[in-house]
């Protein structure tokens, strides 16, 4: 544990003595540490916030304060242990929800949710059903968050038109001489771009409503208890107005994938329809009464859309020189993009069946 980390920890309001502060998790955005403390007190998650990704930290933290306060009240009123069912921010000694260092780094701290399980990929349908319930319930519980609207922490986050614009600019600029190695991927993107704008059009026409969504529902952002029951939805940085399809689609992207996000063997990459059915079942148990018919009609398409969008973001970051997502090897973002595009193809091949499953769950 470095002196710097210990010093940062000392700005948060807790008497717990830190024994270790160690790197934790596999998130692509922040620098995350676990603070291990002496028995009898909570451990903590200490995070250096990525200000290249989140430009307005006060707006980000204000959202998280509002969302966690709202969820906490609901869990408490139903007799649940709110410290385990939602994130708990630890205030600084000055009473703020983040600490700024003299050189401008921003840090925040949460209670570490102990004895949890989390998975990068899903093996059993039971896990997928539980994951679906977690995301459906999360959306339900935030539906009555009082006004005003949440801040847009990353403007146009899932806006496919803006993401396509950014991609075409990066491809043309080709600042890192990589465009030559992404011919198949570029053609893949271009041949589908009009189709992928359809959800945005339905939104603009008022057919699909904006709701409060999580917007980053990959499976490792759901924590489970030791019995495999859903416990807590974490990583609340992108909770803001969105279409429910973004959450459903992003969750299926990882929950129903046969492989890791950066698999390099193309043979291993496909959408597992049984896991899709299981996740959708859990999700619809929670959300079916709330959703409009027009929203349900787009659910089967949502995983292809969001998987395409995230593939496009990985590809753009590869062309841009890997500035956004943390990478662990050269070409990592390109590998990730390729996995997403293969998954899109697998979605396309199974679209009729996915639509049928959603219809069966909609009655
Ligand atoms: P990133 O945006 O970089 O993905 P996250 O907020 O998702 O950052 O945190 C990274 C990882 O840290 C998560 O995937 C999870 O494993 C772990 N984590 C985050 N918050 C908690 C918490 N309160 N309790 C336990 N583990 C947590
Ligand atoms: C990032 O923060 P993390 O690792 O859970 C990203 C998501 C991507 C995901 C791809 C704020 O999620 O949008 O879908 O990587 N988060 C942000 O794995 O950009
Ligand atoms: Mg995360």
PDB file of C-alpha atoms in Angstrom, residues 42-283:
ATOM      1  CA  UNK A  42     -16.341  -2.685   6.327  1.00  0.00           C
ATOM      2  CA  UNK A  43     -13.803  -2.960   3.557  1.00  0.00           C
ATOM      3  CA  UNK A  44     -14.034  -0.212   0.950  1.00  0.00           C
ATOM      4  CA  UNK A  45     -13.787   0.383  -2.790  1.00  0.00           C
ATOM      5  CA  UNK A  46     -11.583   3.392  -3.487  1.00  0.00           C
ATOM      6  CA  UNK A  47     -11.704   4.756  -7.054  1.00  0.00           C
ATOM      7  CA  UNK A  48      -9.684   7.286  -8.966  1.00  0.00           C
ATOM      8  CA  UNK A  49     -12.245   8.674 -11.381  1.00  0.00           C
ATOM      9  CA  UNK A  50     -11.429   8.761 -15.079  1.00  0.00           C
ATOM     10  CA  UNK A  51     -11.741  12.419 -16.020  1.00  0.00           C
ATOM     11  CA  UNK A  52     -10.932  11.738 -19.651  1.00  0.00           C
ATOM     12  CA  UNK A  53     -14.264   9.863 -19.765  1.00  0.00           C
ATOM     13  CA  UNK A  54     -16.258  11.844 -17.179  1.00  0.00           C
ATOM     14  CA  UNK A  55     -15.637  15.544 -17.773  1.00  0.00           C
ATOM     15  CA  UNK A  56     -17.990  16.900 -15.115  1.00  0.00           C
ATOM     16  CA  UNK A  57     -17.306  15.181 -11.786  1.00  0.00           C
ATOM     17  CA  UNK A  58     -19.758  17.299  -9.702  1.00  0.00           C
ATOM     18  CA  UNK A  59     -22.577  16.366 -12.126  1.00  0.00           C
ATOM     19  CA  UNK A  60     -21.514  12.703 -12.051  1.00  0.00           C
ATOM     20  CA  UNK A  61     -21.396  12.544  -8.272  1.00  0.00           C
ATOM     21  CA  UNK A  62     -24.675  14.418  -7.899  1.00  0.00           C
ATOM     22  CA  UNK A  63     -26.387  11.709  -9.999  1.00  0.00           C
ATOM     23  CA  UNK A  64     -24.870   8.949  -7.908  1.00  0.00           C
ATOM     24  CA  UNK A  65     -25.884  10.658  -4.661  1.00  0.00           C
ATOM     25  CA  UNK A  66     -29.482  11.005  -5.889  1.00  0.00           C
ATOM     26  CA  UNK A  67     -29.742   7.488  -7.299  1.00  0.00           C
ATOM     27  CA  UNK A  68     -28.235   5.743  -4.282  1.00  0.00           C
ATOM     28  CA  UNK A  69     -30.345   7.785  -1.831  1.00  0.00           C
ATOM     29  CA  UNK A  70     -33.500   6.832  -3.740  1.00  0.00           C
ATOM     30  CA  UNK A  71     -32.612   3.140  -3.936  1.00  0.00           C
ATOM     31  CA  UNK A  72     -31.514   3.049  -0.287  1.00  0.00           C
ATOM     32  CA  UNK A  73     -34.875   4.405   0.901  1.00  0.00           C
ATOM     33  CA  UNK A  74     -36.702   1.721  -1.088  1.00  0.00           C
ATOM     34  CA  UNK A  75     -34.541  -1.136   0.141  1.00  0.00           C
ATOM     35  CA  UNK A  76     -34.788   0.074   3.744  1.00  0.00           C
ATOM     36  CA  UNK A  77     -38.564   0.397   3.607  1.00  0.00           C
ATOM     37  CA  UNK A  78     -38.843  -3.202   2.400  1.00  0.00           C
ATOM     38  CA  UNK A  79     -36.614  -4.409   5.253  1.00  0.00           C
ATOM     39  CA  UNK A  80     -33.519  -5.203   3.129  1.00  0.00           C
ATOM     40  CA  UNK A  81     -29.906  -4.555   4.121  1.00  0.00           C
ATOM     41  CA  UNK A  82     -29.406  -1.399   2.033  1.00  0.00           C
ATOM     42  CA  UNK A  83     -25.604  -1.461   2.523  1.00  0.00           C
ATOM     43  CA  UNK A  84     -25.551  -4.658   0.448  1.00  0.00           C
ATOM     44  CA  UNK A  85     -28.364  -3.927  -2.017  1.00  0.00           C
ATOM     45  CA  UNK A  86     -27.077  -0.617  -3.348  1.00  0.00           C
ATOM     46  CA  UNK A  87     -23.835   1.349  -3.412  1.00  0.00           C
ATOM     47  CA  UNK A  88     -23.052   3.431  -0.319  1.00  0.00           C
ATOM     48  CA  UNK A  89     -20.861   6.494  -0.836  1.00  0.00           C
ATOM     49  CA  UNK A  90     -18.542   7.381   2.060  1.00  0.00           C
ATOM     50  CA  UNK A  91     -18.347  11.173   2.502  1.00  0.00           C
ATOM     51  CA  UNK A  92     -15.058  12.991   2.842  1.00  0.00           C
ATOM     52  CA  UNK A  93     -14.149  14.702   6.103  1.00  0.00           C
ATOM     53  CA  UNK A  94     -15.361  17.916   4.419  1.00  0.00           C
ATOM     54  CA  UNK A  95     -18.765  16.324   3.728  1.00  0.00           C
ATOM     55  CA  UNK A  96     -18.454  15.885  -0.040  1.00  0.00           C
ATOM     56  CA  UNK A  97     -18.918  12.651  -1.968  1.00  0.00           C
ATOM     57  CA  UNK A  98     -15.489  12.842  -3.631  1.00  0.00           C
ATOM     58  CA  UNK A  99     -12.001  14.098  -2.785  1.00  0.00           C
ATOM     59  CA  UNK A 100      -9.892  16.266  -5.111  1.00  0.00           C
ATOM     60  CA  UNK A 101      -6.094  16.072  -4.729  1.00  0.00           C
ATOM     61  CA  UNK A 102      -3.866  19.152  -5.167  1.00  0.00           C
ATOM     62  CA  UNK A 103      -3.001  18.001  -8.702  1.00  0.00           C
ATOM     63  CA  UNK A 104      -6.674  17.634  -9.647  1.00  0.00           C
ATOM     64  CA  UNK A 105      -7.280  13.874  -9.349  1.00  0.00           C
ATOM     65  CA  UNK A 106     -10.770  12.983  -8.129  1.00  0.00           C
ATOM     66  CA  UNK A 107     -11.348  10.017  -5.808  1.00  0.00           C
ATOM     67  CA  UNK A 108     -14.464   8.502  -4.262  1.00  0.00           C
ATOM     68  CA  UNK A 109     -15.126   5.666  -1.856  1.00  0.00           C
ATOM     69  CA  UNK A 110     -17.932   3.097  -1.453  1.00  0.00           C
ATOM     70  CA  UNK A 111     -18.595   0.378   1.088  1.00  0.00           C
ATOM     71  CA  UNK A 112     -17.161  -2.862  -0.336  1.00  0.00           C
ATOM     72  CA  UNK A 113     -20.009  -5.342  -0.704  1.00  0.00           C
ATOM     73  CA  UNK A 114     -18.518  -8.379   0.987  1.00  0.00           C
ATOM     74  CA  UNK A 115     -19.133 -12.034   0.135  1.00  0.00           C
ATOM     75  CA  UNK A 116     -20.381 -11.264  -3.337  1.00  0.00           C
ATOM     76  CA  UNK A 117     -19.916 -13.235  -6.532  1.00  0.00           C
ATOM     77  CA  UNK A 118     -19.511 -11.697  -9.973  1.00  0.00           C
ATOM     78  CA  UNK A 119     -18.969 -13.172 -13.412  1.00  0.00           C
ATOM     79  CA  UNK A 120     -17.484 -11.940 -16.673  1.00  0.00           C
ATOM     80  CA  UNK A 121     -19.380 -14.632 -18.587  1.00  0.00           C
ATOM     81  CA  UNK A 122     -22.494 -16.598 -17.669  1.00  0.00           C
ATOM     82  CA  UNK A 123     -22.635 -20.357 -17.529  1.00  0.00           C
ATOM     83  CA  UNK A 124     -26.074 -21.299 -16.262  1.00  0.00           C
ATOM     84  CA  UNK A 125     -29.578 -20.121 -17.202  1.00  0.00           C
ATOM     85  CA  UNK A 126     -30.261 -19.599 -13.469  1.00  0.00           C
ATOM     86  CA  UNK A 127     -27.551 -16.908 -13.359  1.00  0.00           C
ATOM     87  CA  UNK A 128     -29.034 -15.274 -16.438  1.00  0.00           C
ATOM     88  CA  UNK A 129     -32.591 -15.233 -14.990  1.00  0.00           C
ATOM     89  CA  UNK A 130     -31.273 -13.582 -11.824  1.00  0.00           C
ATOM     90  CA  UNK A 131     -29.348 -11.029 -13.876  1.00  0.00           C
ATOM     91  CA  UNK A 132     -32.497 -10.210 -15.840  1.00  0.00           C
ATOM     92  CA  UNK A 133     -34.428  -9.670 -12.625  1.00  0.00           C
ATOM     93  CA  UNK A 134     -31.691  -7.384 -11.292  1.00  0.00           C
ATOM     94  CA  UNK A 135     -31.766  -5.125 -14.349  1.00  0.00           C
ATOM     95  CA  UNK A 136     -35.571  -5.126 -14.600  1.00  0.00           C
ATOM     96  CA  UNK A 137     -35.941  -4.272 -10.914  1.00  0.00           C
ATOM     97  CA  UNK A 138     -33.297  -1.563 -11.164  1.00  0.00           C
ATOM     98  CA  UNK A 139     -35.273   0.164 -13.924  1.00  0.00           C
ATOM     99  CA  UNK A 140     -38.554  -0.251 -11.987  1.00  0.00           C
ATOM    100  CA  UNK A 141     -37.114   1.180  -8.790  1.00  0.00           C
ATOM    101  CA  UNK A 142     -35.806   4.296 -10.507  1.00  0.00           C
ATOM    102  CA  UNK A 143     -38.977   4.994 -12.485  1.00  0.00           C
ATOM    103  CA  UNK A 144     -40.277   7.334  -9.755  1.00  0.00           C
ATOM    104  CA  UNK A 145     -37.045   9.228  -9.075  1.00  0.00           C
ATOM    105  CA  UNK A 146     -38.221  12.784  -8.330  1.00  0.00           C
ATOM    106  CA  UNK A 147     -37.479  15.631 -10.774  1.00  0.00           C
ATOM    107  CA  UNK A 148     -35.252  17.189 -12.087  1.00  0.00           C
ATOM    108  CA  UNK A 149     -33.897  14.820 -14.762  1.00  0.00           C
ATOM    109  CA  UNK A 150     -30.503  13.259 -14.056  1.00  0.00           C
ATOM    110  CA  UNK A 151     -27.447  14.903 -15.600  1.00  0.00           C
ATOM    111  CA  UNK A 152     -26.138  13.489 -18.883  1.00  0.00           C
ATOM    112  CA  UNK A 153     -22.786  12.307 -17.540  1.00  0.00           C
ATOM    113  CA  UNK A 154     -21.587  11.375 -21.044  1.00  0.00           C
ATOM    114  CA  UNK A 155     -23.616  13.255 -23.647  1.00  0.00           C
ATOM    115  CA  UNK A 156     -24.915  11.094 -26.533  1.00  0.00           C
ATOM    116  CA  UNK A 157     -23.501   7.981 -24.828  1.00  0.00           C
ATOM    117  CA  UNK A 158     -25.455   5.369 -26.824  1.00  0.00           C
ATOM    118  CA  UNK A 159     -26.368   7.672 -29.698  1.00  0.00           C
ATOM    119  CA  UNK A 160     -25.478   5.579 -32.733  1.00  0.00           C
ATOM    120  CA  UNK A 161     -25.478   8.547 -35.121  1.00  0.00           C
ATOM    121  CA  UNK A 162     -22.818  10.341 -33.068  1.00  0.00           C
ATOM    122  CA  UNK A 163     -20.826   7.118 -32.633  1.00  0.00           C
ATOM    123  CA  UNK A 164     -20.863   6.567 -36.411  1.00  0.00           C
ATOM    124  CA  UNK A 165     -19.711  10.132 -37.036  1.00  0.00           C
ATOM    125  CA  UNK A 166     -16.798   9.661 -34.620  1.00  0.00           C
ATOM    126  CA  UNK A 167     -15.871   6.378 -36.308  1.00  0.00           C
ATOM    127  CA  UNK A 168     -15.830   7.849 -39.828  1.00  0.00           C
ATOM    128  CA  UNK A 169     -13.692  10.778 -38.640  1.00  0.00           C
ATOM    129  CA  UNK A 170     -11.183   8.423 -36.979  1.00  0.00           C
ATOM    130  CA  UNK A 171     -11.092   6.153 -40.043  1.00  0.00           C
ATOM    131  CA  UNK A 172     -10.432   9.049 -42.390  1.00  0.00           C
ATOM    132  CA  UNK A 173      -7.808  10.669 -40.143  1.00  0.00           C
ATOM    133  CA  UNK A 174      -6.090   7.298 -39.574  1.00  0.00           C
ATOM    134  CA  UNK A 175      -3.600   8.935 -37.218  1.00  0.00           C
ATOM    135  CA  UNK A 176      -2.052   5.612 -36.168  1.00  0.00           C
ATOM    136  CA  UNK A 177      -1.911   3.952 -39.578  1.00  0.00           C
ATOM    137  CA  UNK A 178      -4.363   1.259 -38.600  1.00  0.00           C
ATOM    138  CA  UNK A 179      -7.153   1.714 -41.166  1.00  0.00           C
ATOM    139  CA  UNK A 180      -5.533  -0.841 -43.476  1.00  0.00           C
ATOM    140  CA  UNK A 181      -6.034  -3.573 -40.882  1.00  0.00           C
ATOM    141  CA  UNK A 182      -9.763  -2.939 -40.376  1.00  0.00           C
ATOM    142  CA  UNK A 183     -11.167  -3.347 -43.893  1.00  0.00           C
ATOM    143  CA  UNK A 184     -13.588  -6.155 -43.009  1.00  0.00           C
ATOM    144  CA  UNK A 185     -14.712  -4.325 -39.856  1.00  0.00           C
ATOM    145  CA  UNK A 186     -15.277  -1.023 -41.704  1.00  0.00           C
ATOM    146  CA  UNK A 187     -17.365  -2.739 -44.337  1.00  0.00           C
ATOM    147  CA  UNK A 188     -19.313  -4.496 -41.561  1.00  0.00           C
ATOM    148  CA  UNK A 189     -20.098  -1.164 -39.914  1.00  0.00           C
ATOM    149  CA  UNK A 190     -21.031   0.689 -43.097  1.00  0.00           C
ATOM    150  CA  UNK A 191     -23.336  -2.006 -44.438  1.00  0.00           C
ATOM    151  CA  UNK A 192     -25.503  -1.860 -41.295  1.00  0.00           C
ATOM    152  CA  UNK A 193     -25.429   1.786 -40.334  1.00  0.00           C
ATOM    153  CA  UNK A 194     -28.852   2.851 -41.612  1.00  0.00           C
ATOM    154  CA  UNK A 195     -30.623  -0.103 -40.003  1.00  0.00           C
ATOM    155  CA  UNK A 196     -28.984   0.672 -36.657  1.00  0.00           C
ATOM    156  CA  UNK A 197     -30.521   4.174 -36.549  1.00  0.00           C
ATOM    157  CA  UNK A 198     -34.091   2.813 -36.387  1.00  0.00           C
ATOM    158  CA  UNK A 199     -34.440   2.932 -32.576  1.00  0.00           C
ATOM    159  CA  UNK A 200     -33.354   6.564 -32.474  1.00  0.00           C
ATOM    160  CA  UNK A 201     -36.008   7.368 -35.092  1.00  0.00           C
ATOM    161  CA  UNK A 202     -38.722   5.678 -32.995  1.00  0.00           C
ATOM    162  CA  UNK A 203     -37.533   7.682 -29.998  1.00  0.00           C
ATOM    163  CA  UNK A 204     -37.683  10.961 -31.884  1.00  0.00           C
ATOM    164  CA  UNK A 205     -41.199  10.154 -33.064  1.00  0.00           C
ATOM    165  CA  UNK A 206     -42.257   9.653 -29.441  1.00  0.00           C
ATOM    166  CA  UNK A 207     -43.094   5.971 -30.046  1.00  0.00           C
ATOM    167  CA  UNK A 208     -40.411   4.803 -27.596  1.00  0.00           C
ATOM    168  CA  UNK A 209     -40.167   6.820 -24.331  1.00  0.00           C
ATOM    169  CA  UNK A 210     -37.069   7.949 -22.510  1.00  0.00           C
ATOM    170  CA  UNK A 211     -36.849   6.357 -19.048  1.00  0.00           C
ATOM    171  CA  UNK A 212     -34.124   6.233 -16.405  1.00  0.00           C
ATOM    172  CA  UNK A 213     -31.653   3.573 -17.444  1.00  0.00           C
ATOM    173  CA  UNK A 214     -28.301   2.278 -16.244  1.00  0.00           C
ATOM    174  CA  UNK A 215     -26.570   2.293 -19.638  1.00  0.00           C
ATOM    175  CA  UNK A 216     -23.664   0.015 -18.665  1.00  0.00           C
ATOM    176  CA  UNK A 217     -25.296  -3.286 -17.765  1.00  0.00           C
ATOM    177  CA  UNK A 218     -22.517  -5.680 -18.630  1.00  0.00           C
ATOM    178  CA  UNK A 219     -22.774  -8.748 -16.477  1.00  0.00           C
ATOM    179  CA  UNK A 220     -19.878  -7.939 -14.155  1.00  0.00           C
ATOM    180  CA  UNK A 221     -21.748  -4.803 -13.082  1.00  0.00           C
ATOM    181  CA  UNK A 222     -24.264  -7.039 -11.281  1.00  0.00           C
ATOM    182  CA  UNK A 223     -23.137  -8.534  -7.972  1.00  0.00           C
ATOM    183  CA  UNK A 224     -24.672 -11.779  -6.651  1.00  0.00           C
ATOM    184  CA  UNK A 225     -24.739 -13.308  -3.183  1.00  0.00           C
ATOM    185  CA  UNK A 226     -23.075 -16.599  -2.308  1.00  0.00           C
ATOM    186  CA  UNK A 227     -26.312 -18.456  -3.152  1.00  0.00           C
ATOM    187  CA  UNK A 228     -26.308 -16.958  -6.634  1.00  0.00           C
ATOM    188  CA  UNK A 229     -29.186 -14.538  -5.939  1.00  0.00           C
ATOM    189  CA  UNK A 230     -28.930 -11.048  -7.407  1.00  0.00           C
ATOM    190  CA  UNK A 231     -27.643  -8.613  -4.833  1.00  0.00           C
ATOM    191  CA  UNK A 232     -26.641  -5.246  -6.223  1.00  0.00           C
ATOM    192  CA  UNK A 233     -26.341  -3.365  -9.517  1.00  0.00           C
ATOM    193  CA  UNK A 234     -23.089  -1.374  -9.400  1.00  0.00           C
ATOM    194  CA  UNK A 235     -21.175   1.056 -11.667  1.00  0.00           C
ATOM    195  CA  UNK A 236     -23.806   3.802 -11.577  1.00  0.00           C
ATOM    196  CA  UNK A 237     -21.778   6.419 -13.476  1.00  0.00           C
ATOM    197  CA  UNK A 238     -23.945   6.325 -16.576  1.00  0.00           C
ATOM    198  CA  UNK A 239     -27.400   6.168 -14.951  1.00  0.00           C
ATOM    199  CA  UNK A 240     -29.289   8.820 -16.914  1.00  0.00           C
ATOM    200  CA  UNK A 241     -32.192   9.148 -19.352  1.00  0.00           C
ATOM    201  CA  UNK A 242     -32.145   6.415 -22.011  1.00  0.00           C
ATOM    202  CA  UNK A 243     -34.164   3.747 -23.777  1.00  0.00           C
ATOM    203  CA  UNK A 244     -34.706   0.497 -21.872  1.00  0.00           C
ATOM    204  CA  UNK A 245     -33.260  -1.280 -24.912  1.00  0.00           C
ATOM    205  CA  UNK A 246     -29.814   0.005 -24.043  1.00  0.00           C
ATOM    206  CA  UNK A 247     -29.822  -1.880 -20.741  1.00  0.00           C
ATOM    207  CA  UNK A 248     -31.486  -5.000 -22.075  1.00  0.00           C
ATOM    208  CA  UNK A 249     -29.195  -5.077 -25.107  1.00  0.00           C
ATOM    209  CA  UNK A 250     -25.945  -4.483 -23.223  1.00  0.00           C
ATOM    210  CA  UNK A 251     -26.825  -7.097 -20.642  1.00  0.00           C
ATOM    211  CA  UNK A 252     -27.563  -9.692 -23.340  1.00  0.00           C
ATOM    212  CA  UNK A 253     -24.289  -8.757 -25.083  1.00  0.00           C
ATOM    213  CA  UNK A 254     -22.414 -10.224 -22.132  1.00  0.00           C
ATOM    214  CA  UNK A 255     -24.973 -12.447 -20.338  1.00  0.00           C
ATOM    215  CA  UNK A 256     -25.841 -14.504 -23.425  1.00  0.00           C
ATOM    216  CA  UNK A 257     -22.421 -14.506 -25.042  1.00  0.00           C
ATOM    217  CA  UNK A 258     -20.611 -17.838 -25.385  1.00  0.00           C
ATOM    218  CA  UNK A 259     -17.236 -16.231 -24.660  1.00  0.00           C
ATOM    219  CA  UNK A 260     -15.247 -13.416 -23.067  1.00  0.00           C
ATOM    220  CA  UNK A 261     -15.450  -9.922 -24.531  1.00  0.00           C
ATOM    221  CA  UNK A 262     -11.939 -10.275 -25.992  1.00  0.00           C
ATOM    222  CA  UNK A 263     -11.983 -13.892 -27.233  1.00  0.00           C
ATOM    223  CA  UNK A 264      -9.580 -14.426 -30.134  1.00  0.00           C
ATOM    224  CA  UNK A 265     -10.950 -17.731 -31.512  1.00  0.00           C
ATOM    225  CA  UNK A 266     -13.815 -16.872 -33.915  1.00  0.00           C
ATOM    226  CA  UNK A 267     -15.244 -20.395 -33.582  1.00  0.00           C
ATOM    227  CA  UNK A 268     -16.075 -19.739 -29.931  1.00  0.00           C
ATOM    228  CA  UNK A 269     -18.144 -16.591 -30.478  1.00  0.00           C
ATOM    229  CA  UNK A 270     -21.945 -16.837 -30.640  1.00  0.00           C
ATOM    230  CA  UNK A 271     -25.124 -15.765 -28.890  1.00  0.00           C
ATOM    231  CA  UNK A 272     -26.416 -18.562 -26.654  1.00  0.00           C
ATOM    232  CA  UNK A 273     -30.165 -18.604 -27.182  1.00  0.00           C
ATOM    233  CA  UNK A 274     -30.891 -20.438 -23.926  1.00  0.00           C
ATOM    234  CA  UNK A 275     -29.114 -17.745 -21.953  1.00  0.00           C
ATOM    235  CA  UNK A 276     -30.967 -15.102 -23.969  1.00  0.00           C
ATOM    236  CA  UNK A 277     -34.298 -16.734 -23.089  1.00  0.00           C
ATOM    237  CA  UNK A 278     -33.353 -17.008 -19.416  1.00  0.00           C
ATOM    238  CA  UNK A 279     -32.210 -13.383 -19.071  1.00  0.00           C
ATOM    239  CA  UNK A 280     -35.283 -12.136 -20.968  1.00  0.00           C
ATOM    240  CA  UNK A 281     -37.543 -14.191 -18.676  1.00  0.00           C
ATOM    241  CA  UNK A 282     -36.091 -12.596 -15.531  1.00  0.00           C
ATOM    242  CA  UNK A 283     -36.228  -9.138 -17.080  1.00  0.00           C
TER     243      UNK A 283
END
